[in-house]
CSV table of C-alpha atoms in Angstrom, one decimal:
chain,number,residue,atom,x,y,z
H,273,MET,CA,-2.2,15.7,21.0
H,274,ILE,CA,-4.0,17.7,18.3
H,275,LYS,CA,-7.8,17.6,18.4
H,276,TYR,CA,-9.7,18.9,15.0
H,277,ASN,CA,-12.9,20.6,15.3
H,278,ARG,CA,-14.1,19.7,11.7
H,279,ALA,CA,-12.4,16.4,10.9
H,280,PHE,CA,-13.1,13.5,9.2
H,281,ALA,CA,-11.0,9.8,9.2
H,282,LEU,CA,-11.3,6.7,8.0
H,283,GLY,CA,-10.3,4.5,5.3
H,284,LEU,CA,-7.3,2.5,2.9
H,285,ALA,CA,-7.2,3.5,-0.7
H,286,ALA,CA,-8.9,2.1,-3.8
H,287,LEU,CA,-6.5,-0.5,-5.0
H,288,MET,CA,-7.4,-3.5,-6.8
H,289,THR,CA,-6.2,-6.7,-8.5
H,290,ALA,CA,-3.0,-6.3,-10.4
H,291,GLY,CA,-2.7,-5.9,-14.1
H,292,CYS,CA,-1.1,-5.7,-17.3
H,293,ILE,CA,-1.3,-3.4,-21.1
H,294,SER,CA,0.4,-5.2,-23.4
H,295,CYS,CA,0.8,-4.0,-26.6
H,296,SER,CA,3.7,-4.2,-29.3
H,297,ASN,CA,3.3,-1.6,-32.4
H,298,ALA,CA,2.0,1.6,-32.7
H,299,ASP,CA,-1.6,-0.4,-33.9
H,300,ASN,CA,-2.0,-1.9,-31.2
H,301,GLN,CA,-1.0,1.5,-29.0
H,302,GLN,CA,-3.8,3.0,-30.2
H,303,LYS,CA,-5.9,0.1,-30.0
H,304,SER,CA,-5.0,-0.3,-26.4
H,305,THR,CA,-5.8,3.5,-25.6
H,306,VAL,CA,-9.3,3.2,-26.9
H,307,THR,CA,-10.0,-0.3,-25.3
H,308,GLU,CA,-8.9,1.9,-21.9
H,309,SER,CA,-11.0,4.6,-22.3
H,310,GLU,CA,-14.2,2.5,-23.3
H,311,SER,CA,-13.0,1.0,-20.2
H,312,THR,CA,-13.0,4.4,-18.1
H,313,ASP,CA,-16.7,5.1,-19.8
H,314,THR,CA,-17.7,1.7,-18.5
H,315,GLN,CA,-16.8,2.0,-15.1
H,316,ALA,CA,-17.9,5.1,-14.4
H,317,VAL,CA,-21.3,4.4,-15.5
H,318,THR,CA,-21.2,0.7,-13.2
H,319,ALA,CA,-20.0,2.4,-10.6
H,320,GLN,CA,-23.3,5.1,-11.4
H,321,SER,CA,-25.7,2.0,-11.2
H,322,GLU,CA,-24.0,0.4,-7.8
H,323,GLN,CA,-25.2,3.7,-5.3
H,324,GLU,CA,-28.4,3.6,-7.7
H,325,LEU,CA,-28.5,-0.3,-6.4
H,326,HIS,CA,-27.4,0.2,-2.9
H,327,PRO,CA,-28.7,3.5,-1.7
H,328,LEU,CA,-27.7,5.5,1.2
H,329,PRO,CA,-31.0,6.6,3.5
H,330,GLU,CA,-31.5,10.5,3.2
H,331,LYS,CA,-31.9,11.3,6.5
H,332,ASN,CA,-30.8,14.4,9.3
H,333,MET,CA,-28.9,13.3,11.5
H,334,ASP,CA,-29.1,16.6,13.9
H,335,GLY,CA,-25.5,17.4,14.5
H,336,PHE,CA,-24.7,14.0,15.3
H,337,GLU,CA,-20.7,14.1,15.9
H,338,LEU,CA,-18.2,11.3,13.5
H,339,ARG,CA,-15.1,11.0,15.9
H,340,PHE,CA,-12.4,9.4,14.4
H,341,TYR,CA,-9.1,8.8,15.9
H,342,ASN,CA,-5.4,8.8,13.2
H,343,TYR,CA,-2.6,9.3,13.3
H,344,ASN,CA,-0.8,13.1,12.1
H,345,ASN,CA,2.3,12.9,10.1
H,346,ASN,CA,4.7,13.9,11.7
H,347,TRP,CA,4.9,9.9,12.9
H,348,MET,CA,3.9,8.3,10.3
H,349,THR,CA,5.9,10.5,7.4
H,350,TRP,CA,5.5,8.1,4.6
H,351,ALA,CA,1.9,7.7,3.8
H,352,ILE,CA,-0.7,10.6,3.7
H,353,ASN,CA,-2.6,10.8,6.4
H,354,GLN,CA,-4.6,14.0,6.3
H,355,LEU,CA,-8.1,14.1,6.6
H,356,ASP,CA,-9.8,16.6,7.0
H,357,ALA,CA,-8.9,20.7,6.1
H,358,ASP,CA,-9.8,23.9,7.6
H,359,SER,CA,-9.9,25.6,4.6
H,360,GLU,CA,-8.9,25.4,0.9
H,361,ASN,CA,-5.2,26.5,0.0
H,362,GLY,CA,-5.0,25.4,-3.4
H,363,ASP,CA,-3.4,22.4,-2.7
H,364,ASN,CA,-4.9,19.9,-4.5
H,365,VAL,CA,-5.2,16.8,-2.5
H,366,ASN,CA,-5.6,19.4,0.7
H,367,ASP,CA,-8.8,21.7,-1.1
H,368,GLU,CA,-10.4,18.3,-1.9
H,369,ILE,CA,-10.8,16.9,0.9
H,370,TYR,CA,-11.9,20.2,2.7
H,371,ARG,CA,-14.6,20.6,-0.2
H,372,ARG,CA,-15.8,16.6,0.5
H,373,ASN,CA,-15.6,16.9,3.7
H,374,ARG,CA,-18.0,20.3,3.9
H,375,ARG,CA,-20.1,18.0,1.3
H,376,ILE,CA,-21.2,14.7,3.7
H,377,GLU,CA,-21.3,17.4,6.8
H,378,ASP,CA,-24.3,19.7,4.5
H,379,LYS,CA,-26.0,16.3,3.6
H,380,TYR,CA,-26.7,14.8,6.5
H,381,ASN,CA,-26.3,18.0,9.3
H,382,CYS,CA,-23.2,16.3,11.0
H,383,VAL,CA,-19.9,17.0,11.9
H,384,ILE,CA,-16.9,15.5,11.1
H,385,THR,CA,-14.3,15.1,13.8
H,386,GLU,CA,-10.3,14.0,14.6
H,387,THR,CA,-8.2,13.9,17.1
H,388,ALA,CA,-4.9,13.5,15.3
H,389,VAL,CA,-1.6,12.1,17.3
H,390,ASP,CA,2.4,10.8,16.2
H,391,ASN,CA,1.0,7.0,17.2
H,392,THR,CA,-2.6,6.2,18.0
H,393,LEU,CA,-1.8,3.0,19.8
H,394,ASP,CA,0.2,5.7,22.9
H,395,ASN,CA,-3.3,6.0,24.0
H,396,PHE,CA,-5.4,3.5,22.4
H,397,ARG,CA,-5.3,0.4,24.5
H,398,ASN,CA,-6.1,2.5,27.4
H,399,ILE,CA,-9.1,4.9,26.0
H,400,VAL,CA,-10.5,1.3,25.0
H,401,MET,CA,-9.8,-0.4,28.7
H,402,SER,CA,-10.8,2.5,30.2
H,403,GLY,CA,-14.5,1.9,29.1
H,404,ASP,CA,-14.0,5.8,26.8
H,405,ASP,CA,-16.2,5.8,23.9
H,406,ALA,CA,-14.6,8.3,22.7
H,407,TYR,CA,-14.3,7.2,19.5
H,408,ASP,CA,-16.5,6.1,15.9
H,409,ILE,CA,-13.1,4.7,14.1
H,410,ALA,CA,-9.8,4.3,15.6
H,411,PHE,CA,-6.5,4.1,12.5
H,412,VAL,CA,-4.6,1.5,13.9
H,413,TYR,CA,-0.8,0.3,12.7
H,414,ASP,CA,-2.0,-2.5,10.5
H,415,GLU,CA,1.1,-5.2,12.3
H,416,GLN,CA,-1.7,-4.3,15.6
H,417,VAL,CA,-4.8,-5.5,14.3
H,418,ALA,CA,-4.3,-9.1,15.0
H,419,ASN,CA,-3.2,-8.2,19.0
H,420,LEU,CA,-6.3,-5.9,19.4
H,421,TYR,CA,-8.6,-8.0,17.8
H,422,SER,CA,-7.2,-10.9,20.5
H,423,GLU,CA,-6.9,-8.3,23.5
H,424,GLY,CA,-10.7,-7.4,22.5
H,425,LEU,CA,-10.5,-3.9,22.2
H,426,ILE,CA,-11.8,-3.5,18.6
H,427,SER,CA,-14.5,-5.1,17.1
H,428,SER,CA,-16.1,-6.5,14.4
H,429,TRP,CA,-17.3,-4.3,10.7
H,430,ASP,CA,-20.6,-5.9,10.7
H,431,ARG,CA,-22.2,-3.9,13.4
H,432,LEU,CA,-22.2,-0.9,10.1
H,433,GLU,CA,-25.1,-2.0,8.7
H,434,TYR,CA,-25.7,0.2,5.8
H,435,VAL,CA,-20.9,-0.7,5.0
H,436,ASN,CA,-21.3,-2.8,2.2
H,437,LEU,CA,-17.5,-3.7,1.7
H,438,ASP,CA,-18.7,-5.7,-1.6
H,439,CYS,CA,-19.4,-2.4,-4.1
H,440,SER,CA,-16.1,-0.6,-5.0
H,441,TRP,CA,-15.7,2.0,-3.1
H,442,TRP,CA,-14.2,-0.4,-0.4
H,443,ASN,CA,-11.4,-2.5,-1.8
H,444,GLN,CA,-11.7,-6.2,-2.0
H,445,ASN,CA,-8.2,-7.1,-2.3
H,446,ALA,CA,-7.1,-5.8,1.5
H,447,ASN,CA,-10.7,-6.7,3.0
H,448,ASP,CA,-10.8,-10.6,1.6
H,449,VAL,CA,-7.8,-10.5,3.5
H,450,PHE,CA,-8.7,-8.9,6.9
H,451,GLN,CA,-11.3,-11.1,7.3
H,452,ILE,CA,-10.8,-14.3,9.2
H,453,ASN,CA,-13.3,-17.4,9.4
H,454,GLY,CA,-16.3,-14.3,8.4
H,455,LYS,CA,-14.9,-11.9,10.5
H,456,GLN,CA,-13.8,-8.7,9.7
H,457,PHE,CA,-11.7,-6.6,11.9
H,458,ALA,CA,-10.5,-3.9,9.5
H,459,ALA,CA,-11.4,-3.3,6.4
H,460,VAL,CA,-10.0,-0.9,3.3
H,461,GLY,CA,-11.8,2.1,1.2
H,462,ASP,CA,-11.8,4.7,-1.1
H,463,PHE,CA,-12.1,7.5,2.1
H,464,THR,CA,-8.2,7.9,2.4
H,465,LEU,CA,-5.1,8.2,0.6
H,466,ALA,CA,-2.7,5.9,3.9
H,467,MET,CA,-2.5,2.2,1.5
H,468,LEU,CA,-2.4,4.4,-1.9
H,469,THR,CA,0.6,6.2,-0.9
H,470,ARG,CA,2.1,3.5,0.0
H,471,GLY,CA,1.9,0.8,-2.8
H,472,PHE,CA,5.4,0.5,-3.4
H,473,VAL,CA,7.5,1.3,-6.9
H,474,LEU,CA,10.3,1.5,-8.7
H,475,LEU,CA,11.5,4.8,-10.3
H,476,PHE,CA,14.7,5.0,-12.3
H,477,ASN,CA,16.7,7.4,-13.1
H,478,LYS,CA,16.6,7.6,-17.6
H,479,ASP,CA,19.7,9.4,-18.0
H,480,MET,CA,21.6,6.6,-17.0
H,481,TYR,CA,19.3,4.4,-18.5
H,482,ASP,CA,19.3,6.3,-21.8
H,483,ALA,CA,23.2,6.6,-21.6
H,484,ALA,CA,24.0,3.0,-21.2
H,485,ASN,CA,22.7,2.3,-24.9
H,486,LEU,CA,21.1,-0.5,-23.7
H,487,ASP,CA,18.5,-2.0,-26.8
H,488,ASP,CA,15.4,-2.9,-24.1
H,489,ASN,CA,12.8,0.0,-23.6
H,490,LEU,CA,11.5,-0.8,-19.4
H,491,TYR,CA,7.9,0.3,-20.5
H,492,ASP,CA,7.5,-1.8,-23.7
H,493,LEU,CA,8.6,-4.8,-21.2
H,494,VAL,CA,6.1,-4.1,-18.7
H,495,ARG,CA,3.6,-3.5,-21.5
H,496,SER,CA,4.3,-6.7,-23.5
H,497,ASN,CA,4.7,-8.8,-20.0
H,498,GLN,CA,8.2,-9.5,-20.1
H,499,TRP,CA,9.5,-7.3,-17.1
H,500,THR,CA,10.7,-10.2,-15.3
H,501,LEU,CA,13.3,-11.0,-12.3
H,502,ASP,CA,15.6,-11.8,-14.9
H,503,LYS,CA,15.5,-9.0,-17.5
H,504,PHE,CA,15.6,-7.0,-14.0
H,505,ALA,CA,19.2,-9.0,-13.5
H,506,GLU,CA,20.2,-8.7,-16.9
H,507,ILE,CA,19.6,-4.8,-16.7
H,508,SER,CA,20.7,-4.4,-13.2
H,509,MET,CA,24.8,-5.9,-14.3
H,510,ASN,CA,25.2,-2.9,-16.6
H,511,PHE,CA,25.0,-0.2,-14.1
H,512,VAL,CA,27.8,-2.2,-11.2
H,513,ASN,CA,31.1,0.0,-11.6
H,514,ASP,CA,34.1,0.1,-9.8
H,515,LEU,CA,34.1,3.7,-10.1
H,516,ASP,CA,36.9,5.4,-8.6
H,517,GLY,CA,39.1,1.8,-10.2
H,518,ASN,CA,40.6,0.8,-6.7
H,519,GLY,CA,38.8,-2.6,-6.5
H,520,VAL,CA,36.1,-2.6,-3.2
H,521,TYR,CA,32.7,-2.2,-4.2
H,522,ASP,CA,31.2,1.0,-1.4
H,523,GLU,CA,29.5,3.7,-1.4
H,524,ASN,CA,31.5,6.4,-4.3
H,525,ASP,CA,31.2,3.0,-7.0
H,526,GLN,CA,28.3,2.9,-9.1
H,527,TYR,CA,25.0,0.3,-8.4
H,528,ALA,CA,22.2,-1.0,-9.9
H,529,THR,CA,19.8,-0.5,-6.4
H,530,THR,CA,19.7,-0.3,-2.8
H,531,GLY,CA,17.9,1.0,0.3
H,532,ALA,CA,15.9,-0.4,2.9
H,533,VAL,CA,16.0,-4.5,2.3
H,534,LYS,CA,12.6,-5.2,3.4
H,535,LEU,CA,11.4,-3.0,1.1
H,536,HIS,CA,13.3,-3.4,-2.0
H,537,PHE,CA,14.1,-7.3,-1.4
H,538,GLY,CA,10.2,-8.0,0.0
H,539,SER,CA,8.7,-6.5,-2.7
H,540,LEU,CA,11.1,-8.9,-5.5
H,541,VAL,CA,8.8,-11.5,-3.7
H,542,THR,CA,5.8,-9.5,-3.3
H,543,GLY,CA,6.0,-9.0,-7.0
H,544,CYS,CA,6.7,-12.4,-8.1
H,545,GLY,CA,3.0,-13.3,-6.8
H,546,VAL,CA,3.9,-14.6,-3.4
H,547,LYS,CA,2.3,-14.5,-0.3
H,548,TYR,CA,3.3,-15.6,3.3
H,549,ILE,CA,-0.3,-15.9,4.5
H,550,SER,CA,-2.8,-16.9,2.0
H,551,VAL,CA,-6.7,-17.8,3.6
H,552,GLY,CA,-7.9,-21.0,2.6
H,553,GLU,CA,-11.7,-22.0,1.6
H,554,ASP,CA,-12.8,-22.4,5.0
H,555,GLY,CA,-11.7,-18.9,5.2
H,556,LEU,CA,-8.6,-19.5,7.9
H,557,PRO,CA,-5.3,-18.7,7.2
H,558,TYR,CA,-2.5,-21.0,6.6
H,559,PHE,CA,1.4,-20.6,6.5
H,560,ASN,CA,1.6,-20.9,2.4
H,561,ILE,CA,5.2,-21.2,2.3
H,562,PRO,CA,5.8,-24.7,3.5
H,563,GLY,CA,5.3,-26.8,1.2
H,564,ASN,CA,4.7,-24.4,-1.6
H,565,THR,CA,7.9,-24.7,-4.4
H,566,ARG,CA,6.8,-22.1,-6.8
H,567,ALA,CA,7.4,-19.8,-3.2
H,568,MET,CA,10.6,-21.4,-2.6
H,569,ASP,CA,12.0,-21.3,-6.1
H,570,VAL,CA,11.3,-17.3,-5.9
H,571,LEU,CA,13.3,-17.1,-2.2
H,572,GLN,CA,15.8,-19.1,-4.1
H,573,LYS,CA,16.3,-16.8,-7.8
H,574,ILE,CA,16.2,-13.5,-6.1
H,575,PHE,CA,18.5,-14.9,-3.4
H,576,ASP,CA,20.6,-15.7,-6.3
H,577,ILE,CA,20.1,-12.8,-8.2
H,578,HIS,CA,21.8,-10.5,-5.6
H,579,ASN,CA,24.6,-12.7,-4.6
H,580,GLY,CA,27.5,-11.4,-4.7
H,581,THR,CA,26.7,-9.5,-8.1
H,582,GLY,CA,26.8,-6.1,-6.5
H,583,ILE,CA,23.5,-5.4,-7.7
H,584,PHE,CA,22.4,-4.0,-4.0
H,585,TYR,CA,24.4,-1.9,-2.2
H,586,LYS,CA,23.7,-2.3,1.9
H,587,VAL,CA,24.0,0.7,2.6
H,588,VAL,CA,22.8,0.3,6.5
H,589,ASN,CA,23.1,-3.4,8.4
H,590,ASP,CA,19.9,-3.0,9.3
H,591,VAL,CA,16.1,-5.0,7.1
H,592,HIS,CA,14.5,-2.0,8.3
H,593,ASN,CA,17.0,0.9,7.4
H,594,GLY,CA,18.8,2.4,4.6
H,595,SER,CA,15.7,4.4,2.5
H,596,ASN,CA,17.0,8.3,3.7
H,597,GLU,CA,20.4,6.8,2.4
H,598,ALA,CA,19.1,5.7,-0.8
H,599,ARG,CA,17.7,8.8,-1.6
H,600,GLU,CA,20.9,10.4,-1.2
H,601,MET,CA,22.6,8.0,-4.1
H,602,PHE,CA,19.6,7.2,-6.1
H,603,LYS,CA,20.2,11.7,-6.3
H,604,SER,CA,24.1,11.8,-6.7
H,605,HIS,CA,24.0,9.6,-10.2
H,606,LYS,CA,25.6,6.1,-7.8
H,607,ILE,CA,22.2,4.0,-8.4
H,608,VAL,CA,19.9,3.9,-11.5
H,609,PHE,CA,16.9,2.4,-9.5
H,610,GLN,CA,15.6,3.6,-6.6
H,611,GLY,CA,12.4,1.6,-4.5
H,612,THR,CA,9.8,4.3,-3.0
H,613,SER,CA,6.4,4.8,-1.8
H,614,THR,CA,4.1,6.4,-4.1
H,615,LYS,CA,3.7,9.1,-1.7
H,616,GLY,CA,7.8,8.9,-1.6
H,617,ILE,CA,7.7,10.6,-5.7
H,618,GLU,CA,6.9,13.6,-4.0
H,619,TYR,CA,11.0,13.5,-2.8
H,620,TYR,CA,12.4,13.4,-6.3
H,621,ARG,CA,10.9,16.8,-7.8
H,622,ASP,CA,13.7,18.4,-7.4
H,623,VAL,CA,16.2,16.3,-8.9
H,624,ASP,CA,18.9,17.6,-12.0
H,625,PHE,CA,17.8,14.3,-14.5
H,626,ASP,CA,14.1,12.8,-15.9
H,627,ILE,CA,12.8,9.8,-14.0
H,628,GLY,CA,10.1,7.1,-14.9
H,629,ILE,CA,8.1,5.0,-12.7
H,630,LEU,CA,8.0,1.1,-13.3
H,631,PRO,CA,6.2,-1.5,-11.7
H,632,TYR,CA,8.3,-4.1,-9.8
H,633,PRO,CA,8.9,-7.4,-12.1
H,634,LYS,CA,7.6,-10.0,-12.2
H,635,TYR,CA,8.6,-14.1,-11.6
H,636,ASP,CA,8.7,-14.8,-15.0
H,637,SER,CA,6.7,-13.6,-18.2
H,638,GLU,CA,4.2,-16.2,-17.5
H,639,GLN,CA,2.8,-14.2,-14.2
H,640,GLU,CA,-0.7,-12.6,-15.7
H,641,GLU,CA,-0.3,-10.2,-13.2
H,642,TYR,CA,2.0,-7.4,-11.9
H,643,TYR,CA,2.0,-6.4,-8.1
H,644,ILE,CA,2.7,-4.1,-5.3
H,645,LEU,CA,3.9,-4.3,-2.2
H,646,THR,CA,1.5,-2.7,0.3
H,647,SER,CA,1.8,-2.8,3.7
H,648,GLY,CA,3.4,-0.9,7.0
H,649,CYS,CA,0.1,1.7,7.7
H,650,GLY,CA,-3.2,2.9,9.7
H,651,VAL,CA,-6.1,0.8,9.1
H,652,PRO,CA,-9.5,2.0,10.8
H,653,ALA,CA,-11.0,-0.3,13.3
H,654,ILE,CA,-14.0,-0.4,15.3
H,655,PRO,CA,-13.2,0.4,19.1
H,656,ALA,CA,-15.4,-2.3,21.2
H,657,THR,CA,-16.8,0.6,23.7
H,658,LEU,CA,-18.5,1.6,20.1
H,659,SER,CA,-22.5,2.0,21.3
H,660,ASP,CA,-25.3,0.3,19.1
H,661,ASP,CA,-26.9,3.6,19.1
H,662,ARG,CA,-24.4,5.3,16.9
H,663,CYS,CA,-23.9,2.4,14.5
H,664,GLU,CA,-26.4,3.6,11.9
H,665,ASN,CA,-25.3,7.1,11.7
H,666,VAL,CA,-21.7,5.8,11.4
H,667,GLY,CA,-22.2,3.3,9.2
H,668,ILE,CA,-24.1,5.5,6.5
H,669,LEU,CA,-21.3,8.0,6.9
H,670,LEU,CA,-18.2,5.7,6.4
H,671,ASP,CA,-20.0,4.6,2.1
H,672,ALA,CA,-20.9,7.5,2.0
H,673,LEU,CA,-17.5,9.2,2.3
H,674,CYS,CA,-16.3,6.4,0.5
H,675,ARG,CA,-19.0,6.9,-2.1
H,676,ASP,CA,-17.8,11.0,-2.7
H,677,SER,CA,-14.1,9.9,-2.0
H,678,GLN,CA,-14.4,7.2,-5.3
H,679,GLU,CA,-15.5,10.0,-7.4
H,680,ASN,CA,-13.4,13.3,-6.2
H,681,LEU,CA,-10.3,12.8,-4.3
H,682,VAL,CA,-8.7,9.5,-5.5
H,683,PRO,CA,-8.8,10.5,-8.7
H,684,THR,CA,-7.6,14.0,-8.0
H,685,TYR,CA,-5.0,12.0,-6.5
H,686,LYS,CA,-4.5,10.0,-9.1
H,687,ASP,CA,-5.1,12.1,-12.1
H,688,VAL,CA,-3.7,16.1,-10.6
H,689,VAL,CA,-1.0,14.9,-8.0
H,690,LEU,CA,1.5,11.7,-8.7
H,691,LYS,CA,0.4,11.8,-13.3
H,692,VAL,CA,0.9,15.7,-13.8
H,693,LYS,CA,3.2,17.2,-10.8
H,694,TYR,CA,5.3,14.0,-10.2
H,695,SER,CA,5.1,12.0,-13.6
H,696,ASN,CA,6.6,14.4,-16.4
H,697,ASP,CA,5.9,11.4,-19.3
H,698,ALA,CA,3.0,9.8,-20.9
H,699,ASP,CA,4.5,6.7,-20.5
H,700,SER,CA,4.9,6.6,-16.1
H,701,ALA,CA,2.1,7.7,-16.2
H,702,GLU,CA,0.9,4.5,-17.8
H,703,MET,CA,2.9,2.0,-15.3
H,704,LEU,CA,0.9,4.3,-12.5
H,705,ASP,CA,-2.1,2.6,-14.0
H,706,ILE,CA,-0.3,-0.8,-13.5
H,707,ILE,CA,0.2,0.1,-10.3
H,708,PHE,CA,-3.1,1.4,-9.2
H,709,LYS,CA,-5.0,-1.6,-10.2
H,710,SER,CA,-2.0,-3.7,-8.0
H,711,ALA,CA,-2.0,-3.7,-4.5
H,712,ALA,CA,-0.9,-6.5,-3.0
H,713,PHE,CA,-1.9,-7.4,0.4
H,714,ASP,CA,-0.7,-9.9,2.7
H,715,LEU,CA,-1.5,-11.6,6.8
H,716,GLY,CA,2.3,-11.9,6.7
H,717,LEU,CA,3.1,-8.7,5.7
H,718,SER,CA,0.4,-6.6,7.7
H,719,MET,CA,-0.5,-8.9,10.1
H,720,TRP,CA,2.8,-11.2,11.3
H,721,PRO,CA,5.6,-9.7,9.6
H,722,ASN,CA,7.8,-10.4,12.6
H,723,VAL,CA,7.5,-14.0,12.3
H,724,THR,CA,7.1,-14.1,8.2
H,725,TYR,CA,8.3,-11.3,6.1
H,726,TYR,CA,11.2,-9.9,8.1
H,727,LYS,CA,12.7,-13.4,9.2
H,728,TYR,CA,13.2,-13.6,5.1
H,729,MET,CA,14.4,-10.4,4.7
H,730,GLU,CA,17.5,-11.1,7.3
H,731,SER,CA,18.5,-14.0,4.8
H,732,TYR,CA,19.0,-11.6,2.1
H,733,LEU,CA,20.0,-8.9,4.7
H,734,ASN,CA,23.1,-11.4,5.6
H,735,MET,CA,23.0,-12.9,2.1
H,736,VAL,CA,22.5,-16.6,3.9
H,737,ASP,CA,20.8,-19.4,1.8
H,738,ASN,CA,18.8,-21.1,4.4
H,739,PHE,CA,14.8,-20.9,2.7
H,740,SER,CA,14.1,-24.2,3.7
H,741,SER,CA,15.4,-24.7,7.7
H,742,LEU,CA,14.9,-20.8,7.9
H,743,THR,CA,11.6,-21.8,7.0
H,744,ALA,CA,10.7,-24.8,9.0
H,745,SER,CA,11.3,-23.0,12.2
H,746,LEU,CA,9.2,-20.1,11.2
H,747,GLU,CA,6.2,-22.7,11.1
H,748,PRO,CA,5.6,-23.3,14.6
H,749,GLN,CA,5.5,-19.9,15.0
H,750,VAL,CA,3.3,-19.0,12.6
H,751,GLN,CA,0.7,-21.3,13.4
H,752,ALA,CA,0.7,-20.0,17.2
H,753,ASN,CA,0.3,-16.3,16.1
H,754,ILE,CA,-2.9,-17.7,14.0
H,755,ASP,CA,-4.0,-20.2,16.6
H,756,LYS,CA,-4.4,-17.0,18.8
H,757,LEU,CA,-6.2,-15.0,16.8
H,758,VAL,CA,-8.0,-17.8,15.2
H,759,GLU,CA,-9.0,-18.8,19.0
H,760,ALA,CA,-10.1,-15.0,19.6
H,761,LEU,CA,-12.3,-14.8,16.9
H,762,GLU,CA,-14.0,-17.3,18.3
H,763,GLU,CA,-14.3,-15.8,22.3
H,764,ASN,CA,-15.6,-12.6,20.8
H,765,GLY,CA,-17.9,-13.9,18.0
């Protein structure tokens, strides 16, 4: 366990709902640029107005210590978990985190501390069950939130008076997902980059693509709302090639894509707007696949596109693994498309070809928005041991950190690190704007993947067309998990 004296923590990234930019000629592109600039100015005014409408108290906290329990980067390597810095070192993210933390500490006369460990779940249960009031906010893996709430180990966010989850520095899409029957048991805000860096995107080898002399410009397909499953399949078939001519497709040949099954196929399913779990008007979750004709059509089409076509190469016989092997195949020009998290883009800075960045395709051109799979990361929760006399200061500081990060940290990561350091063309930068707005949160992805998300991915892993029977078999399991959480909400409410 590592203890940082002046640390900071909490939150998740600002990922708004999906959107697309349409422009088909130079005039429209120019018009789009002007509109985007005007929109940015309007957003800045709106953000300022929000802060004026929702002012935080000016308070001298007399050295109050805001205490966080968080993941370090040893175990959760697929997201940026850094929440504090001892000093500036020239790294854009590190330096902005350092400056932000010091600004908040100076403004409120407080101290921000973080305890960073490999896996918070190793000790979190023991800490809370023992009654130890050691931490104000703890990051927990999103898949464990429901279990922890059911066990009475985390409490609802309505205890924090000055955390206004309706404001833009809190992610509405995510927070709607983590709220059931009026109880908010996790929240996603702008003050860490964890979820922002977990969103899954599609890279492509621009040199390979250009060499194929295809008619379609991938960026224009996204802009014109034509980047669909069918178009993805059509283009992908141009890159399936038995390179050694032995009639057997293996690691020595060329494919459209490969990697972890849950991330490739999961991103395609989510990209088509399918949610495994939805929340009804009564505030209660329900299994969204049974009786959902569109969801079944999506699952079936993705299966048909890949079945026997060679588009996807299964590098390992496992739902969860394969990303590292896929990375090496992409670097060696054996696949043209490579899925990765936004943080994972950094692994490709040393390749010997140009990289483009895309969102995952839509189901069809009638789908209005793009959606980016976002799950498998730490989310902040309130330990049940948080004492009432600490709630006011904790709430003020969390919201203050969120506001500051919306103005400084998030733009630094999006506009400087990704768009300047990792993206080498204006088109990819434009795609990143779409991707940042498109994060999709789903209780099936984040809380009950073992009885939804992963089960459907096993069908893709084994290429077994059993979606109808699988859905029927999963329905009682999913309902049992939902009932367990709802009962816990009622008991703890």
